[in-house]
């Protein structure tokens, strides 16, 4: 059977939505085929099993979110704080435009972090994410903008934890949350907490 890129995208989109809604283990191949309107045979012509679908979605997250965020932030002018703010802006836009893909790892990491089939792929994505944010923080320390007493690796993990928590609460309360104000609150709390003391004092005086 001829493989169709459009059909593969439909399958991935349906699987992603179901994984976010019901969890990976709570979603069956039958659920996915029913959602897409395909037979099992037609789905298996594109993907060998449910696990291959999940790994493809993880890779899609890496390409569409991590790699594009890095490219966008690297091209953004300014110092490390400017670039961190760019990363936050990119993340907020991505969440609005790709809610399921953005929530995907946030919702499924707990379920899958001990699964030997998927743990390496999940950890690899998060390592790339942490490495990039920690390098921005190191740059900020070298530039005298960020508190030198902070551990860049731990600060990056804190950024990721807050970011995931923000996404989770946004998903639960989006009907009553002002998204723009929510992002501004996240931005203020995290970036303000990173600032070197002299930067805070200078900001207060200006």
PDB file of C-alpha atoms in Angstrom:
ATOM      1  CA  UNK A   1       0.000   0.000   0.000  1.00  0.00           C
ATOM      2  CA  UNK A   2       1.315   3.423  -0.914  1.00  0.00           C
ATOM      3  CA  UNK A   3       2.244   5.547   2.086  1.00  0.00           C
ATOM      4  CA  UNK A   4       0.566   8.952   2.183  1.00  0.00           C
ATOM      5  CA  UNK A   5       2.197  11.822   4.059  1.00  0.00           C
ATOM      6  CA  UNK A   6      -1.202  13.390   4.591  1.00  0.00           C
ATOM      7  CA  UNK A   7      -2.622  10.196   6.085  1.00  0.00           C
ATOM      8  CA  UNK A   8       0.402   9.843   8.367  1.00  0.00           C
ATOM      9  CA  UNK A   9      -0.186  13.368   9.640  1.00  0.00           C
ATOM     10  CA  UNK A  10      -3.851  12.576  10.301  1.00  0.00           C
ATOM     11  CA  UNK A  11      -2.870   9.465  12.237  1.00  0.00           C
ATOM     12  CA  UNK A  12      -0.259  11.354  14.263  1.00  0.00           C
ATOM     13  CA  UNK A  13      -2.665  14.207  14.993  1.00  0.00           C
ATOM     14  CA  UNK A  14      -5.360  11.792  16.196  1.00  0.00           C
ATOM     15  CA  UNK A  15      -2.923   9.729  18.271  1.00  0.00           C
ATOM     16  CA  UNK A  16      -1.477  12.863  19.854  1.00  0.00           C
ATOM     17  CA  UNK A  17      -4.905  14.172  20.883  1.00  0.00           C
ATOM     18  CA  UNK A  18      -5.886  10.792  22.329  1.00  0.00           C
ATOM     19  CA  UNK A  19      -2.576  10.343  24.180  1.00  0.00           C
ATOM     20  CA  UNK A  20      -2.996  13.768  25.803  1.00  0.00           C
ATOM     21  CA  UNK A  21      -6.639  13.067  26.674  1.00  0.00           C
ATOM     22  CA  UNK A  22      -6.444   9.425  27.787  1.00  0.00           C
ATOM     23  CA  UNK A  23      -2.751   8.730  28.326  1.00  0.00           C
ATOM     24  CA  UNK A  24      -0.569   6.433  26.254  1.00  0.00           C
ATOM     25  CA  UNK A  25      -1.642   3.223  27.972  1.00  0.00           C
ATOM     26  CA  UNK A  26      -5.260   4.398  28.023  1.00  0.00           C
ATOM     27  CA  UNK A  27      -5.312   4.717  24.234  1.00  0.00           C
ATOM     28  CA  UNK A  28      -5.684   1.663  22.003  1.00  0.00           C
ATOM     29  CA  UNK A  29      -4.991   1.172  18.319  1.00  0.00           C
ATOM     30  CA  UNK A  30      -8.751   0.747  17.916  1.00  0.00           C
ATOM     31  CA  UNK A  31      -9.273   4.207  19.443  1.00  0.00           C
ATOM     32  CA  UNK A  32      -6.841   5.716  16.947  1.00  0.00           C
ATOM     33  CA  UNK A  33      -8.267   3.962  13.881  1.00  0.00           C
ATOM     34  CA  UNK A  34     -11.784   4.927  14.910  1.00  0.00           C
ATOM     35  CA  UNK A  35     -10.751   8.564  15.325  1.00  0.00           C
ATOM     36  CA  UNK A  36      -9.036   8.672  11.926  1.00  0.00           C
ATOM     37  CA  UNK A  37     -11.553   6.510  10.109  1.00  0.00           C
ATOM     38  CA  UNK A  38      -9.061   3.858   8.999  1.00  0.00           C
ATOM     39  CA  UNK A  39      -8.820   0.107   9.288  1.00  0.00           C
ATOM     40  CA  UNK A  40      -6.037  -1.420  11.375  1.00  0.00           C
ATOM     41  CA  UNK A  41      -4.439  -2.637   8.178  1.00  0.00           C
ATOM     42  CA  UNK A  42      -4.350   0.873   6.764  1.00  0.00           C
ATOM     43  CA  UNK A  43      -2.788   2.231   9.952  1.00  0.00           C
ATOM     44  CA  UNK A  44      -0.180  -0.535  10.071  1.00  0.00           C
ATOM     45  CA  UNK A  45       0.814   0.376   6.525  1.00  0.00           C
ATOM     46  CA  UNK A  46       2.112   3.628   8.022  1.00  0.00           C
ATOM     47  CA  UNK A  47       3.187   2.667  11.547  1.00  0.00           C
ATOM     48  CA  UNK A  48       4.196  -0.744  12.882  1.00  0.00           C
ATOM     49  CA  UNK A  49       2.603  -0.246  16.310  1.00  0.00           C
ATOM     50  CA  UNK A  50       1.471   2.281  18.889  1.00  0.00           C
ATOM     51  CA  UNK A  51       5.013   2.630  20.221  1.00  0.00           C
ATOM     52  CA  UNK A  52       6.310   3.785  16.852  1.00  0.00           C
ATOM     53  CA  UNK A  53       3.568   6.421  16.817  1.00  0.00           C
ATOM     54  CA  UNK A  54       4.670   7.696  20.216  1.00  0.00           C
ATOM     55  CA  UNK A  55       8.333   7.873  19.239  1.00  0.00           C
ATOM     56  CA  UNK A  56       7.388   9.778  16.087  1.00  0.00           C
ATOM     57  CA  UNK A  57       5.454  12.312  18.182  1.00  0.00           C
ATOM     58  CA  UNK A  58       8.417  12.729  20.547  1.00  0.00           C
ATOM     59  CA  UNK A  59      10.616  13.405  17.515  1.00  0.00           C
ATOM     60  CA  UNK A  60       8.044  15.867  16.180  1.00  0.00           C
ATOM     61  CA  UNK A  61       8.157  17.706  19.515  1.00  0.00           C
ATOM     62  CA  UNK A  62      11.943  17.908  19.313  1.00  0.00           C
ATOM     63  CA  UNK A  63      11.865  19.329  15.776  1.00  0.00           C
ATOM     64  CA  UNK A  64       8.909  21.689  16.101  1.00  0.00           C
ATOM     65  CA  UNK A  65       9.541  22.949  19.627  1.00  0.00           C
ATOM     66  CA  UNK A  66      13.107  22.429  20.858  1.00  0.00           C
ATOM     67  CA  UNK A  67      14.977  22.882  17.566  1.00  0.00           C
ATOM     68  CA  UNK A  68      12.840  25.791  16.352  1.00  0.00           C
ATOM     69  CA  UNK A  69      13.040  27.514  19.739  1.00  0.00           C
ATOM     70  CA  UNK A  70      16.826  27.236  19.714  1.00  0.00           C
ATOM     71  CA  UNK A  71      17.007  28.617  16.183  1.00  0.00           C
ATOM     72  CA  UNK A  72      14.644  31.500  17.025  1.00  0.00           C
ATOM     73  CA  UNK A  73      16.425  32.432  20.251  1.00  0.00           C
ATOM     74  CA  UNK A  74      19.908  32.191  18.710  1.00  0.00           C
ATOM     75  CA  UNK A  75      18.832  34.640  15.997  1.00  0.00           C
ATOM     76  CA  UNK A  76      17.297  37.048  18.520  1.00  0.00           C
ATOM     77  CA  UNK A  77      19.476  40.119  19.241  1.00  0.00           C
ATOM     78  CA  UNK A  78      20.378  41.211  22.731  1.00  0.00           C
ATOM     79  CA  UNK A  79      21.809  39.815  25.935  1.00  0.00           C
ATOM     80  CA  UNK A  80      21.004  36.607  27.797  1.00  0.00           C
ATOM     81  CA  UNK A  81      17.941  38.104  29.515  1.00  0.00           C
ATOM     82  CA  UNK A  82      16.602  39.250  26.142  1.00  0.00           C
ATOM     83  CA  UNK A  83      17.093  35.736  24.806  1.00  0.00           C
ATOM     84  CA  UNK A  84      15.415  34.120  27.815  1.00  0.00           C
ATOM     85  CA  UNK A  85      12.459  36.412  27.283  1.00  0.00           C
ATOM     86  CA  UNK A  86      12.452  35.356  23.629  1.00  0.00           C
ATOM     87  CA  UNK A  87      12.375  31.694  24.707  1.00  0.00           C
ATOM     88  CA  UNK A  88       9.371  32.403  26.943  1.00  0.00           C
ATOM     89  CA  UNK A  89       7.601  34.258  24.130  1.00  0.00           C
ATOM     90  CA  UNK A  90       8.302  31.412  21.705  1.00  0.00           C
ATOM     91  CA  UNK A  91       6.956  28.884  24.207  1.00  0.00           C
ATOM     92  CA  UNK A  92       3.751  30.837  24.800  1.00  0.00           C
ATOM     93  CA  UNK A  93       3.096  31.192  21.058  1.00  0.00           C
ATOM     94  CA  UNK A  94       3.827  27.508  20.525  1.00  0.00           C
ATOM     95  CA  UNK A  95       1.381  26.544  23.284  1.00  0.00           C
ATOM     96  CA  UNK A  96      -1.384  28.600  21.695  1.00  0.00           C
ATOM     97  CA  UNK A  97      -0.748  27.252  18.194  1.00  0.00           C
ATOM     98  CA  UNK A  98       0.046  23.630  19.138  1.00  0.00           C
ATOM     99  CA  UNK A  99      -1.727  22.925  22.444  1.00  0.00           C
ATOM    100  CA  UNK A 100      -1.691  19.124  22.235  1.00  0.00           C
ATOM    101  CA  UNK A 101       1.933  18.889  21.113  1.00  0.00           C
ATOM    102  CA  UNK A 102       2.974  21.366  23.804  1.00  0.00           C
ATOM    103  CA  UNK A 103       1.090  19.482  26.537  1.00  0.00           C
ATOM    104  CA  UNK A 104       2.214  16.103  25.264  1.00  0.00           C
ATOM    105  CA  UNK A 105       5.434  15.673  27.259  1.00  0.00           C
ATOM    106  CA  UNK A 106       4.038  17.558  30.259  1.00  0.00           C
ATOM    107  CA  UNK A 107       1.153  15.105  30.593  1.00  0.00           C
ATOM    108  CA  UNK A 108       2.883  11.868  29.559  1.00  0.00           C
ATOM    109  CA  UNK A 109       6.323  12.096  31.181  1.00  0.00           C
ATOM    110  CA  UNK A 110       5.113  10.762  34.539  1.00  0.00           C
ATOM    111  CA  UNK A 111       3.371   7.851  32.836  1.00  0.00           C
ATOM    112  CA  UNK A 112       6.315   6.922  30.627  1.00  0.00           C
ATOM    113  CA  UNK A 113       9.469   7.914  32.509  1.00  0.00           C
ATOM    114  CA  UNK A 114      10.125   4.328  33.668  1.00  0.00           C
ATOM    115  CA  UNK A 115       9.190   2.692  30.357  1.00  0.00           C
ATOM    116  CA  UNK A 116      12.357   1.215  28.856  1.00  0.00           C
ATOM    117  CA  UNK A 117      11.000   1.681  25.329  1.00  0.00           C
ATOM    118  CA  UNK A 118      10.459   5.428  25.664  1.00  0.00           C
ATOM    119  CA  UNK A 119      12.562   6.694  28.576  1.00  0.00           C
ATOM    120  CA  UNK A 120      15.720   7.271  26.472  1.00  0.00           C
ATOM    121  CA  UNK A 121      13.837   9.360  23.883  1.00  0.00           C
ATOM    122  CA  UNK A 122      12.078  11.394  26.580  1.00  0.00           C
ATOM    123  CA  UNK A 123      15.285  12.032  28.512  1.00  0.00           C
ATOM    124  CA  UNK A 124      17.129  13.003  25.331  1.00  0.00           C
ATOM    125  CA  UNK A 125      14.547  15.693  24.530  1.00  0.00           C
ATOM    126  CA  UNK A 126      14.649  17.078  28.052  1.00  0.00           C
ATOM    127  CA  UNK A 127      18.463  17.032  28.115  1.00  0.00           C
ATOM    128  CA  UNK A 128      18.577  19.120  24.939  1.00  0.00           C
ATOM    129  CA  UNK A 129      16.046  21.523  26.458  1.00  0.00           C
ATOM    130  CA  UNK A 130      17.965  21.795  29.732  1.00  0.00           C
ATOM    131  CA  UNK A 131      21.317  22.241  27.993  1.00  0.00           C
ATOM    132  CA  UNK A 132      20.035  25.151  25.931  1.00  0.00           C
ATOM    133  CA  UNK A 133      18.419  27.001  28.840  1.00  0.00           C
ATOM    134  CA  UNK A 134      21.421  26.403  31.109  1.00  0.00           C
ATOM    135  CA  UNK A 135      23.757  27.867  28.457  1.00  0.00           C
ATOM    136  CA  UNK A 136      21.596  31.000  28.289  1.00  0.00           C
ATOM    137  CA  UNK A 137      21.858  31.298  32.062  1.00  0.00           C
ATOM    138  CA  UNK A 138      25.639  30.827  31.946  1.00  0.00           C
ATOM    139  CA  UNK A 139      25.819  33.597  29.359  1.00  0.00           C
ATOM    140  CA  UNK A 140      23.789  35.817  31.671  1.00  0.00           C
ATOM    141  CA  UNK A 141      26.186  35.127  34.547  1.00  0.00           C
ATOM    142  CA  UNK A 142      29.182  35.975  32.345  1.00  0.00           C
ATOM    143  CA  UNK A 143      27.426  39.183  31.295  1.00  0.00           C
ATOM    144  CA  UNK A 144      26.862  40.150  34.931  1.00  0.00           C
ATOM    145  CA  UNK A 145      23.080  40.033  34.504  1.00  0.00           C
ATOM    146  CA  UNK A 146      22.275  36.840  36.392  1.00  0.00           C
ATOM    147  CA  UNK A 147      23.099  35.948  39.982  1.00  0.00           C
ATOM    148  CA  UNK A 148      26.465  34.129  39.885  1.00  0.00           C
ATOM    149  CA  UNK A 149      25.455  32.076  42.921  1.00  0.00           C
ATOM    150  CA  UNK A 150      22.892  30.173  40.863  1.00  0.00           C
ATOM    151  CA  UNK A 151      23.667  26.740  39.452  1.00  0.00           C
ATOM    152  CA  UNK A 152      22.811  27.031  35.722  1.00  0.00           C
ATOM    153  CA  UNK A 153      21.778  23.373  35.474  1.00  0.00           C
ATOM    154  CA  UNK A 154      19.417  23.623  38.440  1.00  0.00           C
ATOM    155  CA  UNK A 155      18.097  26.980  37.253  1.00  0.00           C
ATOM    156  CA  UNK A 156      17.346  25.439  33.847  1.00  0.00           C
ATOM    157  CA  UNK A 157      15.518  22.526  35.476  1.00  0.00           C
ATOM    158  CA  UNK A 158      13.548  25.041  37.545  1.00  0.00           C
ATOM    159  CA  UNK A 159      12.616  26.912  34.361  1.00  0.00           C
ATOM    160  CA  UNK A 160      11.407  23.662  32.801  1.00  0.00           C
ATOM    161  CA  UNK A 161       9.470  22.668  35.927  1.00  0.00           C
ATOM    162  CA  UNK A 162       7.726  26.038  36.172  1.00  0.00           C
ATOM    163  CA  UNK A 163       7.036  25.991  32.432  1.00  0.00           C
ATOM    164  CA  UNK A 164       5.453  22.522  32.648  1.00  0.00           C
ATOM    165  CA  UNK A 165       3.400  23.580  35.658  1.00  0.00           C
ATOM    166  CA  UNK A 166       2.218  26.705  33.867  1.00  0.00           C
ATOM    167  CA  UNK A 167       1.127  24.578  30.894  1.00  0.00           C
ATOM    168  CA  UNK A 168      -0.670  22.113  33.125  1.00  0.00           C
ATOM    169  CA  UNK A 169      -2.647  24.786  34.948  1.00  0.00           C
ATOM    170  CA  UNK A 170      -3.376  26.597  31.683  1.00  0.00           C
ATOM    171  CA  UNK A 171      -4.844  23.376  30.287  1.00  0.00           C
ATOM    172  CA  UNK A 172      -7.035  22.936  33.366  1.00  0.00           C
ATOM    173  CA  UNK A 173      -8.123  26.571  33.685  1.00  0.00           C
ATOM    174  CA  UNK A 174      -7.851  28.118  30.229  1.00  0.00           C
ATOM    175  CA  UNK A 175     -11.530  29.104  30.307  1.00  0.00           C
ATOM    176  CA  UNK A 176     -10.851  31.553  33.143  1.00  0.00           C
ATOM    177  CA  UNK A 177      -7.181  32.479  32.664  1.00  0.00           C
ATOM    178  CA  UNK A 178      -6.027  35.538  30.754  1.00  0.00           C
ATOM    179  CA  UNK A 179      -3.211  33.925  28.774  1.00  0.00           C
ATOM    180  CA  UNK A 180      -1.281  37.143  28.210  1.00  0.00           C
ATOM    181  CA  UNK A 181      -1.294  38.056  31.900  1.00  0.00           C
ATOM    182  CA  UNK A 182      -0.409  34.478  32.820  1.00  0.00           C
ATOM    183  CA  UNK A 183       2.693  34.523  30.599  1.00  0.00           C
ATOM    184  CA  UNK A 184       3.699  37.940  31.965  1.00  0.00           C
ATOM    185  CA  UNK A 185       3.437  36.573  35.507  1.00  0.00           C
ATOM    186  CA  UNK A 186       5.616  33.570  34.634  1.00  0.00           C
ATOM    187  CA  UNK A 187       8.104  35.824  32.874  1.00  0.00           C
ATOM    188  CA  UNK A 188       8.327  38.250  35.808  1.00  0.00           C
ATOM    189  CA  UNK A 189       8.677  35.603  38.515  1.00  0.00           C
ATOM    190  CA  UNK A 190      11.328  33.550  36.728  1.00  0.00           C
ATOM    191  CA  UNK A 191      13.425  36.319  35.160  1.00  0.00           C
ATOM    192  CA  UNK A 192      13.274  38.514  38.271  1.00  0.00           C
ATOM    193  CA  UNK A 193      14.482  35.572  40.354  1.00  0.00           C
ATOM    194  CA  UNK A 194      17.539  35.147  38.124  1.00  0.00           C
ATOM    195  CA  UNK A 195      18.707  38.734  38.210  1.00  0.00           C
ATOM    196  CA  UNK A 196      21.978  39.716  39.837  1.00  0.00           C
ATOM    197  CA  UNK A 197      21.442  41.998  42.863  1.00  0.00           C
ATOM    198  CA  UNK A 198      22.920  45.039  41.169  1.00  0.00           C
ATOM    199  CA  UNK A 199      20.572  44.516  38.226  1.00  0.00           C
ATOM    200  CA  UNK A 200      17.579  44.417  40.574  1.00  0.00           C
ATOM    201  CA  UNK A 201      18.718  47.548  42.337  1.00  0.00           C
ATOM    202  CA  UNK A 202      19.325  49.291  39.018  1.00  0.00           C
ATOM    203  CA  UNK A 203      15.881  48.249  37.808  1.00  0.00           C
ATOM    204  CA  UNK A 204      14.271  49.561  40.981  1.00  0.00           C
ATOM    205  CA  UNK A 205      16.073  52.866  40.650  1.00  0.00           C
ATOM    206  CA  UNK A 206      15.189  53.347  36.974  1.00  0.00           C
TER     207      UNK A 206
END
